[in-house]
Short mmCIF file of C-alpha atoms and ligand atoms in Angstrom, two decimals:
data_model
loop_
_atom_site.label_atom_id
_atom_site.label_comp_id
_atom_site.label_asym_id
_atom_site.label_seq_id
_atom_site.Cartn_x
_atom_site.Cartn_y
_atom_site.Cartn_z
CA MET A 1 45.40 -12.40 40.42
CA ARG A 2 44.08 -8.83 40.52
CA VAL A 3 42.48 -7.85 37.23
CA CYS A 4 40.84 -4.70 35.92
CA VAL A 5 38.69 -4.81 32.78
CA ILE A 6 37.86 -1.42 31.25
CA GLY A 7 34.77 -1.47 29.03
CA THR A 8 31.99 -3.92 29.91
CA GLY A 9 30.41 -4.70 26.54
CA TYR A 10 30.13 -8.09 24.88
CA VAL A 11 33.87 -8.71 25.27
CA GLY A 12 34.74 -6.90 28.51
CA LEU A 13 31.88 -8.14 30.65
CA VAL A 14 32.26 -11.74 29.48
CA THR A 15 36.04 -11.58 30.04
CA GLY A 16 35.61 -10.05 33.49
CA ALA A 17 32.92 -12.49 34.59
CA CYS A 18 34.81 -15.54 33.28
CA LEU A 19 38.11 -14.46 34.90
CA ALA A 20 36.23 -13.94 38.20
CA HIS A 21 34.62 -17.37 37.78
CA ILE A 22 38.03 -19.06 37.52
CA GLY A 23 39.15 -17.37 40.75
CA HIS A 24 40.70 -14.00 39.92
CA HIS A 25 39.59 -10.83 41.66
CA VAL A 26 38.17 -8.57 38.98
CA ILE A 27 37.10 -4.94 38.93
CA CYS A 28 35.12 -3.99 35.83
CA VAL A 29 35.13 -0.31 34.91
CA ASP A 30 32.66 1.35 32.55
CA ASN A 31 31.97 5.04 32.04
CA ASN A 32 28.29 4.33 31.48
CA GLU A 33 26.83 4.88 34.98
CA GLU A 34 23.53 3.21 34.13
CA LYS A 35 25.29 0.03 33.03
CA VAL A 36 27.38 0.05 36.20
CA LYS A 37 24.25 0.38 38.36
CA LEU A 38 22.59 -2.50 36.50
CA MET A 39 25.64 -4.75 36.80
CA LYS A 40 26.04 -3.98 40.51
CA SER A 41 22.50 -5.27 40.98
CA GLY A 42 23.52 -8.53 39.29
CA GLN A 43 21.89 -7.86 35.94
CA SER A 44 23.72 -8.14 32.65
CA PRO A 45 23.14 -5.22 30.27
CA ILE A 46 23.54 -7.62 27.33
CA PHE A 47 21.87 -10.90 26.42
CA GLU A 48 24.46 -13.66 26.41
CA PRO A 49 23.64 -17.27 27.42
CA GLY A 50 25.10 -18.19 30.85
CA LEU A 51 26.50 -14.73 31.55
CA SER A 52 24.06 -13.57 34.24
CA GLU A 53 24.57 -16.79 36.20
CA ILE A 54 28.37 -16.54 36.45
CA MET A 55 28.14 -12.79 37.06
CA GLN A 56 25.76 -13.23 39.97
CA ALA A 57 27.82 -16.07 41.46
CA ALA A 58 30.97 -13.94 41.28
CA ILE A 59 29.20 -10.99 42.92
CA GLN A 60 28.18 -13.30 45.78
CA THR A 61 31.74 -14.54 46.32
CA GLY A 62 33.09 -10.99 46.07
CA LYS A 63 35.26 -11.92 43.07
CA ILE A 64 33.80 -9.23 40.82
CA GLU A 65 33.00 -5.57 41.39
CA PHE A 66 31.70 -2.87 39.09
CA THR A 67 32.58 0.80 39.11
CA SER A 68 32.86 3.87 36.92
CA ASP A 69 35.95 4.94 38.85
CA LEU A 70 38.93 4.26 36.59
CA ASN A 71 41.38 5.09 39.37
CA ALA A 72 39.93 2.32 41.56
CA GLY A 73 40.28 -0.18 38.73
CA VAL A 74 43.80 0.84 37.75
CA THR A 75 44.98 0.85 41.35
CA HIS A 76 43.51 -2.62 41.92
CA GLY A 77 44.68 -4.42 38.79
CA GLU A 78 48.08 -5.91 38.11
CA ILE A 79 46.62 -6.78 34.72
CA LEU A 80 44.55 -4.05 33.02
CA PHE A 81 42.41 -5.08 30.06
CA ILE A 82 41.29 -2.47 27.54
CA ALA A 83 38.02 -3.81 26.09
CA VAL A 84 36.25 -0.73 24.75
CA GLY A 85 34.64 -0.54 21.32
CA THR A 86 36.52 0.25 18.11
CA PRO A 87 33.62 1.02 15.75
CA PRO A 88 34.18 1.80 12.09
CA LEU A 89 34.56 5.36 10.82
CA PRO A 90 32.80 6.23 7.54
CA THR A 91 36.19 5.81 5.82
CA GLY A 92 36.44 2.17 6.96
CA GLU A 93 39.20 2.83 9.51
CA SER A 94 38.72 1.86 13.15
CA ASP A 95 37.66 4.64 15.45
CA THR A 96 40.27 4.29 18.19
CA ARG A 97 39.21 7.29 20.25
CA TYR A 98 37.78 5.13 23.07
CA VAL A 99 41.01 3.11 23.31
CA GLU A 100 42.94 6.38 23.33
CA ALA A 101 40.80 7.83 26.14
CA VAL A 102 41.28 4.71 28.24
CA ALA A 103 45.05 4.50 27.60
CA ARG A 104 45.43 8.16 28.59
CA GLY A 105 43.27 7.55 31.66
CA ILE A 106 45.40 4.56 32.66
CA GLY A 107 48.51 6.71 32.37
CA ALA A 108 46.93 9.44 34.48
CA ASN A 109 46.09 6.93 37.22
CA LEU A 110 49.08 4.60 37.07
CA ASN A 111 50.69 4.08 40.45
CA GLY A 112 53.98 2.58 41.55
CA GLY A 113 53.54 -1.19 40.98
CA TYR A 114 54.30 -2.97 37.71
CA LYS A 115 51.25 -3.38 35.42
CA VAL A 116 50.47 -5.30 32.27
CA ILE A 117 48.20 -3.32 29.95
CA VAL A 118 46.35 -5.69 27.63
CA ASN A 119 44.70 -4.68 24.36
CA LYS A 120 41.66 -6.90 24.07
CA SER A 121 39.87 -4.48 21.80
CA THR A 122 40.44 -5.19 18.12
CA VAL A 123 42.87 -2.43 17.22
CA PRO A 124 44.74 -1.54 14.03
CA ILE A 125 48.14 -3.10 13.54
CA GLY A 126 50.72 -1.05 15.40
CA SER A 127 48.34 -0.08 18.20
CA GLY A 128 50.38 -1.81 20.88
CA ASP A 129 53.19 0.70 20.55
CA TRP A 130 50.68 3.52 20.12
CA VAL A 131 48.90 2.55 23.37
CA ARG A 132 52.28 2.56 25.15
CA MET A 133 52.90 6.06 23.84
CA ILE A 134 49.46 7.33 24.93
CA VAL A 135 49.87 5.83 28.40
CA MET A 136 53.22 7.59 28.64
CA ASP A 137 51.52 10.83 27.56
CA GLY A 138 48.95 10.31 30.32
CA ILE A 139 51.68 9.80 32.92
CA ALA A 140 53.59 12.85 31.72
CA GLU A 141 50.46 15.04 31.70
CA ARG A 142 49.62 14.01 35.26
CA LYS A 143 53.15 14.65 36.47
CA ALA A 144 53.21 18.04 34.77
CA ALA A 145 49.84 18.94 36.32
CA THR A 146 50.66 17.79 39.84
CA GLY A 147 54.34 18.62 39.86
CA GLU A 148 55.07 15.08 41.05
CA PRO A 149 58.66 13.97 41.06
CA VAL A 150 59.65 11.36 38.50
CA LEU A 151 59.48 7.88 40.04
CA ALA A 152 62.20 5.34 39.36
CA GLY A 153 60.77 2.61 37.15
CA VAL A 154 60.97 -1.06 37.97
CA GLY A 155 60.33 -2.65 34.59
CA GLY A 156 59.51 -1.87 31.00
CA VAL A 157 61.42 -0.19 28.24
CA ALA A 158 62.44 3.45 28.09
CA VAL A 159 60.45 5.56 25.65
CA THR A 160 62.49 8.23 23.99
CA SER A 161 59.65 10.74 23.53
CA HIS A 162 59.29 10.91 27.32
CA PRO A 163 62.78 10.57 28.78
CA GLU A 164 61.52 12.21 31.98
CA VAL A 165 59.09 9.35 32.68
CA GLU A 166 60.34 5.85 33.34
CA PRO A 167 57.63 3.36 32.48
CA ASN A 168 56.63 0.64 34.87
CA PHE A 169 54.33 -1.30 32.60
CA ASP A 170 54.27 -3.40 29.48
CA VAL A 171 51.69 -3.72 26.73
CA VAL A 172 50.34 -7.06 25.50
CA SER A 173 48.05 -7.71 22.56
CA ASN A 174 45.57 -10.44 23.46
CA PRO A 175 42.96 -10.50 20.68
CA GLU A 176 39.54 -11.90 21.46
CA PHE A 177 37.88 -14.60 19.37
CA LEU A 178 34.62 -15.17 21.27
CA ARG A 179 31.38 -15.33 19.30
CA GLU A 180 28.32 -13.46 20.53
CA GLY A 181 25.67 -15.99 21.47
CA SER A 182 28.24 -18.46 22.83
CA ALA A 183 30.70 -16.03 24.39
CA VAL A 184 30.91 -17.69 27.83
CA TYR A 185 31.35 -21.13 26.29
CA ASP A 186 34.01 -19.79 23.91
CA THR A 187 35.94 -18.17 26.76
CA PHE A 188 36.17 -21.45 28.68
CA ASN A 189 36.72 -23.55 25.53
CA PRO A 190 38.94 -21.48 23.23
CA ASP A 191 40.68 -22.89 20.16
CA ARG A 192 43.77 -20.87 21.05
CA ILE A 193 45.06 -17.96 23.10
CA VAL A 194 47.22 -15.41 21.32
CA LEU A 195 49.65 -13.22 23.29
CA GLY A 196 51.77 -10.58 21.59
CA SER A 197 54.45 -8.67 23.47
CA ASN A 198 58.17 -8.07 23.60
CA SER A 199 58.19 -8.43 27.39
CA ALA A 200 58.89 -11.88 28.86
CA ARG A 201 57.67 -10.64 32.24
CA ALA A 202 54.28 -9.59 30.86
CA ILE A 203 53.88 -12.85 28.96
CA GLU A 204 54.60 -14.87 32.11
CA LEU A 205 51.87 -13.00 34.01
CA MET A 206 49.40 -13.51 31.16
CA LYS A 207 50.17 -17.23 31.07
CA GLU A 208 49.59 -17.42 34.83
CA LEU A 209 46.27 -15.59 34.41
CA TYR A 210 45.03 -18.05 31.80
CA THR A 211 46.41 -21.26 33.37
CA PRO A 212 43.00 -22.62 34.49
CA ILE A 213 41.63 -22.09 30.99
CA VAL A 214 44.72 -23.46 29.25
CA GLU A 215 44.53 -26.56 31.48
CA ARG A 216 40.83 -26.84 30.59
CA GLN A 217 39.75 -26.82 34.24
CA PHE A 218 36.50 -25.09 33.22
CA ALA A 219 36.11 -26.67 29.78
CA GLU A 220 33.19 -28.77 28.65
CA ASP A 221 35.60 -31.59 27.79
CA LYS A 222 38.34 -31.59 30.42
CA SER A 223 40.13 -34.52 28.78
CA LEU A 224 41.27 -32.47 25.80
CA SER A 225 44.94 -31.50 25.54
CA PRO A 226 45.84 -28.00 26.80
CA VAL A 227 44.71 -24.96 24.84
CA PRO A 228 47.50 -23.89 22.44
CA VAL A 229 49.05 -20.56 23.44
CA LEU A 230 50.71 -18.61 20.64
CA VAL A 231 53.28 -16.17 21.96
CA THR A 232 54.37 -13.70 19.34
CA ASP A 233 55.19 -10.06 18.72
CA LEU A 234 52.61 -7.27 19.11
CA SER A 235 51.93 -6.64 15.42
CA SER A 236 51.57 -10.33 14.53
CA ALA A 237 49.08 -10.83 17.38
CA GLU A 238 47.07 -7.83 16.16
CA MET A 239 47.18 -9.19 12.61
CA VAL A 240 45.99 -12.67 13.72
CA LYS A 241 42.67 -11.13 14.77
CA TYR A 242 42.12 -9.23 11.51
CA ALA A 243 43.27 -12.12 9.33
CA SER A 244 40.98 -14.59 11.15
CA ASN A 245 37.89 -12.46 10.66
CA ALA A 246 38.86 -11.59 7.09
CA PHE A 247 39.27 -15.30 6.29
CA LEU A 248 35.89 -16.25 7.78
CA ALA A 249 34.10 -13.39 6.04
CA THR A 250 35.75 -14.33 2.73
CA LYS A 251 34.72 -17.97 3.21
CA ILE A 252 31.08 -16.90 3.59
CA SER A 253 31.30 -14.58 0.58
CA PHE A 254 32.79 -17.48 -1.36
CA ILE A 255 29.89 -19.84 -0.62
CA ASN A 256 27.40 -17.04 -1.33
CA GLU A 257 28.99 -16.55 -4.73
CA VAL A 258 28.74 -20.31 -5.34
CA ALA A 259 25.07 -20.13 -4.21
CA ASN A 260 24.34 -17.44 -6.78
CA ILE A 261 25.82 -19.62 -9.51
CA CYS A 262 23.86 -22.63 -8.15
CA ASP A 263 20.67 -20.57 -8.45
CA ARG A 264 21.36 -20.07 -12.14
CA VAL A 265 22.44 -23.60 -13.06
CA GLY A 266 19.94 -25.49 -10.92
CA ALA A 267 22.34 -26.96 -8.33
CA ASP A 268 21.63 -26.98 -4.58
CA VAL A 269 24.24 -25.05 -2.60
CA VAL A 270 23.41 -26.98 0.59
CA GLU A 271 24.47 -30.22 -1.11
CA VAL A 272 27.45 -28.50 -2.71
CA ALA A 273 28.60 -27.09 0.65
CA LYS A 274 28.32 -30.56 2.19
CA GLY A 275 30.46 -31.96 -0.60
CA ILE A 276 33.06 -29.21 -0.26
CA GLY A 277 33.08 -29.25 3.54
CA LEU A 278 33.86 -32.95 3.75
CA ASP A 279 37.31 -32.10 2.38
CA SER A 280 39.36 -31.79 5.56
CA ARG A 281 41.47 -29.07 3.94
CA ILE A 282 38.34 -26.92 3.64
CA GLY A 283 36.06 -27.97 6.53
CA GLY A 284 32.30 -27.54 6.73
CA LYS A 285 32.12 -24.51 9.02
CA PHE A 286 31.23 -21.08 7.62
CA LEU A 287 29.89 -22.62 4.41
CA GLN A 288 26.23 -21.75 4.97
CA ALA A 289 24.97 -19.64 2.09
CA GLY A 290 22.54 -16.88 3.01
CA ILE A 291 21.88 -13.17 3.06
CA GLY A 292 25.43 -12.23 3.96
CA TRP A 293 27.59 -11.49 6.94
CA GLY A 294 27.08 -8.60 9.34
CA GLY A 295 27.42 -7.80 13.01
CA SER A 296 29.82 -5.69 14.98
CA CYS A 297 33.04 -7.44 13.89
CA PHE A 298 33.29 -8.84 10.35
CA PRO A 299 32.32 -5.70 8.42
CA LYS A 300 34.46 -3.35 10.48
CA ASP A 301 37.46 -5.66 10.75
CA VAL A 302 37.57 -6.45 7.03
CA SER A 303 37.23 -2.75 6.20
CA ALA A 304 39.95 -1.86 8.68
CA LEU A 305 42.34 -4.42 7.18
CA ILE A 306 41.65 -3.13 3.66
CA HIS A 307 42.33 0.35 4.97
CA THR A 308 45.57 -0.66 6.68
CA ALA A 309 46.77 -2.39 3.50
CA ASP A 310 45.95 0.78 1.60
CA ASP A 311 47.94 2.90 4.09
CA TYR A 312 50.96 0.74 3.34
CA GLY A 313 50.60 0.89 -0.43
CA TYR A 314 48.85 -2.45 -1.04
CA GLU A 315 45.44 -2.93 -2.61
CA ALA A 316 43.70 -5.85 -0.86
CA GLN A 317 41.75 -6.98 -3.93
CA LEU A 318 40.48 -10.28 -2.55
CA LEU A 319 39.12 -8.62 0.61
CA LYS A 320 37.51 -5.85 -1.41
CA ALA A 321 35.78 -8.50 -3.55
CA ALA A 322 34.55 -10.29 -0.41
CA VAL A 323 32.96 -7.02 0.72
CA THR A 324 31.39 -6.34 -2.70
CA VAL A 325 29.89 -9.84 -2.85
CA ASN A 326 28.52 -9.34 0.65
CA GLU A 327 26.96 -5.95 -0.08
CA ARG A 328 25.07 -7.47 -2.97
CA GLN A 329 24.16 -10.59 -1.00
CA ARG A 330 22.57 -8.55 1.75
CA LEU A 331 19.91 -7.50 -0.73
CA ILE A 332 19.38 -10.91 -2.36
CA ALA A 333 16.15 -11.41 -0.39
CA VAL A 334 14.73 -8.27 -2.02
CA GLU A 335 15.58 -9.66 -5.48
CA LYS A 336 13.86 -12.92 -4.59
CA LEU A 337 10.78 -11.10 -3.26
CA GLN A 338 10.59 -9.16 -6.51
CA GLN A 339 10.82 -12.39 -8.51
CA VAL A 340 7.90 -13.89 -6.57
CA LEU A 341 5.68 -10.87 -5.81
CA LYS A 342 6.79 -8.60 -8.69
CA ILE A 343 5.76 -5.17 -7.36
CA LEU A 344 6.71 -4.57 -3.72
CA LYS A 345 4.99 -1.21 -3.38
CA GLY A 346 1.96 -1.66 -1.13
CA LYS A 347 3.01 -5.17 -0.05
CA THR A 348 3.58 -6.21 3.55
CA ILE A 349 6.76 -8.15 4.29
CA GLY A 350 7.37 -9.90 7.60
CA LEU A 351 10.91 -10.45 8.84
CA LEU A 352 11.63 -13.44 11.03
CA GLY A 353 14.56 -12.23 13.11
CA LEU A 354 16.33 -8.89 13.40
CA THR A 355 19.59 -9.54 15.24
CA PHE A 356 22.67 -10.27 13.13
CA LYS A 357 22.80 -13.82 14.47
CA PRO A 358 20.80 -15.94 16.93
CA ASP A 359 21.25 -15.89 20.74
CA THR A 360 22.33 -12.28 20.86
CA ASP A 361 20.59 -8.92 21.14
CA ASP A 362 23.24 -7.24 18.98
CA MET A 363 21.85 -5.32 16.01
CA ARG A 364 25.07 -3.61 14.94
CA ASP A 365 25.36 -3.75 11.14
CA ALA A 366 22.73 -6.51 10.98
CA PRO A 367 21.58 -7.50 7.45
CA ALA A 368 17.99 -6.85 8.65
CA LEU A 369 18.77 -3.14 8.69
CA ASN A 370 19.65 -3.10 4.97
CA LEU A 371 16.56 -5.13 4.17
CA ILE A 372 14.27 -2.79 6.11
CA GLU A 373 15.79 0.25 4.40
CA GLN A 374 15.54 -1.22 0.90
CA LEU A 375 12.03 -2.63 1.30
CA THR A 376 10.78 0.66 2.74
CA ARG A 377 12.41 2.54 -0.13
CA LEU A 378 10.52 0.30 -2.56
CA GLY A 379 7.21 1.15 -0.87
CA ALA A 380 6.65 -2.04 1.16
CA LYS A 381 5.43 -2.09 4.75
CA VAL A 382 7.88 -4.00 6.96
CA LYS A 383 6.98 -5.91 10.10
CA ALA A 384 9.32 -8.06 12.19
CA TYR A 385 9.36 -10.57 15.00
CA ASP A 386 12.57 -11.33 16.86
CA PRO A 387 12.68 -13.43 20.05
CA ILE A 388 14.95 -10.95 21.82
CA VAL A 389 14.02 -7.62 20.30
CA SER A 390 10.29 -8.32 20.63
CA GLN A 391 10.69 -9.57 24.21
CA THR A 392 12.93 -6.82 25.53
CA GLY A 393 11.29 -4.00 23.65
CA LEU A 394 14.78 -2.73 22.78
CA ARG A 395 14.49 -0.89 19.52
CA HIS A 396 18.21 -0.46 18.80
CA GLY A 397 17.41 2.62 16.76
CA LEU A 398 15.02 0.66 14.52
CA SER A 399 12.66 2.81 12.54
CA ASP A 400 10.43 1.99 9.56
CA VAL A 401 9.54 -1.40 11.03
CA ILE A 402 6.64 -2.58 13.15
CA VAL A 403 7.98 -4.95 15.81
CA GLU A 404 5.34 -7.60 16.56
CA THR A 405 5.09 -9.52 19.81
CA ASP A 406 4.60 -13.00 18.34
CA PRO A 407 5.06 -14.88 15.04
CA GLU A 408 1.33 -15.14 14.33
CA ARG A 409 0.77 -11.42 14.63
CA LEU A 410 3.75 -11.06 12.30
CA ALA A 411 2.25 -13.37 9.68
CA ASP A 412 -1.16 -11.69 9.82
CA GLY A 413 -1.72 -9.87 6.52
CA CYS A 414 1.79 -10.46 5.13
CA ASP A 415 2.46 -11.05 1.45
CA ALA A 416 5.70 -12.87 2.28
CA LEU A 417 7.98 -13.74 5.16
CA VAL A 418 11.77 -13.50 5.07
CA LEU A 419 13.80 -15.58 7.50
CA VAL A 420 16.62 -13.20 8.42
CA THR A 421 18.10 -14.74 11.59
CA ASP A 422 18.39 -18.49 12.19
CA TRP A 423 16.92 -18.54 15.70
CA GLN A 424 16.37 -22.23 16.58
CA GLN A 425 12.71 -21.66 17.49
CA PHE A 426 11.91 -20.52 13.94
CA ARG A 427 12.16 -24.15 12.83
CA ASN A 428 9.18 -25.10 14.97
CA LEU A 429 6.65 -22.31 14.48
CA ASP A 430 3.05 -23.16 13.61
CA TYR A 431 3.50 -22.51 9.89
CA VAL A 432 0.07 -23.98 9.02
CA LYS A 433 -1.62 -21.37 11.19
CA MET A 434 0.74 -18.60 10.05
CA GLY A 435 0.19 -19.43 6.37
CA LYS A 436 -3.59 -19.10 6.81
CA LEU A 437 -3.15 -15.61 8.26
CA MET A 438 -1.09 -14.39 5.30
CA GLN A 439 -2.21 -12.82 2.01
CA THR A 440 0.09 -15.19 0.16
CA PRO A 441 2.03 -17.88 2.01
CA VAL A 442 5.55 -17.28 0.71
CA VAL A 443 8.76 -17.63 2.67
CA ILE A 444 12.22 -16.54 1.57
CA ASP A 445 14.60 -18.60 3.70
CA GLY A 446 17.51 -16.21 3.94
CA ARG A 447 19.64 -18.72 5.87
CA ASN A 448 18.64 -22.01 4.19
CA PHE A 449 17.61 -22.95 7.70
CA LEU A 450 13.99 -24.11 7.53
CA ASP A 451 12.81 -27.62 6.72
CA GLN A 452 11.70 -27.08 3.12
CA GLU A 453 9.47 -30.17 3.03
CA ALA A 454 7.65 -29.23 6.23
CA ILE A 455 7.21 -25.64 5.09
CA GLU A 456 5.81 -26.73 1.73
CA ALA A 457 3.54 -29.24 3.48
CA ALA A 458 2.21 -26.29 5.52
CA GLY A 459 1.09 -24.70 2.25
CA PHE A 460 3.98 -22.27 1.72
CA ARG A 461 5.91 -21.47 -1.40
CA TYR A 462 9.53 -21.94 -0.21
CA VAL A 463 12.43 -20.00 -1.74
CA GLY A 464 15.95 -20.65 -0.47
CA ILE A 465 19.31 -19.15 -1.38
CA GLY A 466 21.17 -21.06 -4.07
CA ARG A 467 18.79 -24.03 -4.06
N1 NAD B 501 31.49 -8.22 20.13
C1 NAD B 501 32.23 -9.22 19.71
O1 NAD B 501 31.74 -10.31 19.37
C2 NAD B 501 33.73 -9.09 19.66
C3 NAD B 501 34.52 -10.24 19.47
C4 NAD B 501 35.91 -10.09 19.44
C5 NAD B 501 36.47 -8.84 19.54
N2 NAD B 501 35.69 -7.74 19.71
C6 NAD B 501 36.33 -6.43 19.88
O2 NAD B 501 36.31 -6.10 21.26
C7 NAD B 501 36.13 -4.69 21.43
C8 NAD B 501 34.91 -4.42 22.30
O3 NAD B 501 33.77 -4.86 21.59
P1 NAD B 501 32.33 -4.97 22.27
O4 NAD B 501 31.43 -5.59 21.27
O5 NAD B 501 32.50 -5.60 23.61
O6 NAD B 501 32.00 -3.41 22.47
P2 NAD B 501 30.75 -2.75 23.20
O7 NAD B 501 30.42 -1.55 22.44
O8 NAD B 501 29.70 -3.79 23.44
O9 NAD B 501 31.31 -2.34 24.64
C9 NAD B 501 32.21 -1.32 24.85
C10 NAD B 501 32.03 -0.83 26.28
O10 NAD B 501 33.07 0.10 26.57
C11 NAD B 501 32.52 1.15 27.36
N3 NAD B 501 33.39 2.33 27.26
C12 NAD B 501 33.60 3.15 26.21
N4 NAD B 501 34.49 4.11 26.52
C13 NAD B 501 34.86 3.89 27.80
C14 NAD B 501 35.75 4.53 28.69
N5 NAD B 501 36.44 5.61 28.33
N6 NAD B 501 35.89 4.03 29.93
C15 NAD B 501 35.19 2.94 30.33
N7 NAD B 501 34.33 2.28 29.52
C16 NAD B 501 34.17 2.76 28.28
C17 NAD B 501 31.13 1.35 26.79
O11 NAD B 501 30.27 2.01 27.71
C18 NAD B 501 30.72 -0.10 26.54
O12 NAD B 501 30.08 -0.67 27.68
C19 NAD B 501 36.04 -4.11 20.02
O13 NAD B 501 37.30 -3.67 19.63
C20 NAD B 501 35.61 -5.30 19.19
O14 NAD B 501 36.03 -5.19 17.86
C21 NAD B 501 34.33 -7.84 19.79
#
């Protein structure tokens, strides 16, 4: 099928490359010319395991193309994905201006054939109908500007605000659940696919698009039964995305709250989480206590849901509490450093990891940023080593932190280390050597990730979260 993906970030580029890999002909559109140039040369602008390989293979077979020309993409695609960012506004609402610009642009470039416009961006509930309206605005504006005659529509539903324009498209909500760091794997091995629309025609095309994935033709385990496809209305599909992220964030806040109680009563939250997680009604995933959730999705999606509830006269108390617990948790490492080192002014603290999770280069709303800010405010010098940030030299707007090129340079002269991101390689560093380079060999394990016995055997004082 002919597909256009607009916005080539973590979601759009992975979606485009994976759809090309399963045989569709994809044009990816981005308004960032530099990114487009990079992608045309076969390089991925983001770090995501396995992405460059499938991108390059698809370029070779001619299944994927990159452009900044929206008209080329819209003309090509029978299915048009909107996958631009929806960052948070200071009020907690989603900033939908990029989605709006793309929807208007689609309208301005829409040609005769029937199109399915798919919201893959995480957008506030009700955005499906809003996108339809903006696309209609775009069509009307173009027709007014060019004096084009009104074309007879083939499909879709009449929109009363634009009786002069007959739509020839439908809107589908198809929320994305991939996780950065395993995005390609997640796309080929999803737990479910959610499709929201009131158009049977659009849903049929979407099902056809995803058939190879639903049939697990590209899955790690091809013997599994087909991927469940939930077909529902637009608003419910949009809500599935917010409710999923809100649930996962709340689950982490829950175990962090339990960890803080464990700390006080002398229980070990790792053992407690094991005991809880063995209950099949609860499950063991997302029960790792630590320094809180962050990243580009959980904080903004939970805030946006709280905001939506508020708009409709409901106070989302549980979600607000999950956020409050998280805000406090993100500074728990500072509390622990103060307990061990007392005064932080004049001390040097080394952060192991900067990105919000391992196997990604994404620093958006990473807990490391709060830590750096707070430690600097308290007069400490902050150094950091991160496998991706140190290697790529990308600073992601980092200030007040010295980024070291290897773990030993990081340890040199430090009064304590804080493990911020659970990169696998941090388990196997030469802690004996690192400890000898430090002023005081202390490690705050912000993810309960290190082998406590091995760390203590290397001469460190080990402090976990809730242990
Ligand atoms: N990152 C994730 O793990 C994840 C997971 C699920 C859902 N989502 C949602 O998916 C959406 C995209 O997230 P992301 O992390 O991929 O964003 P991103 O910021 O990484 O990428 C957005 C891309 O859109 C491009 N863009 C912006 N305006 C454009 C325009 N007018 N025309 C063409 N391109 C334009 C930008 O240049 C950028 O490359 C968001 O709504 C997010 O909430 C993200």
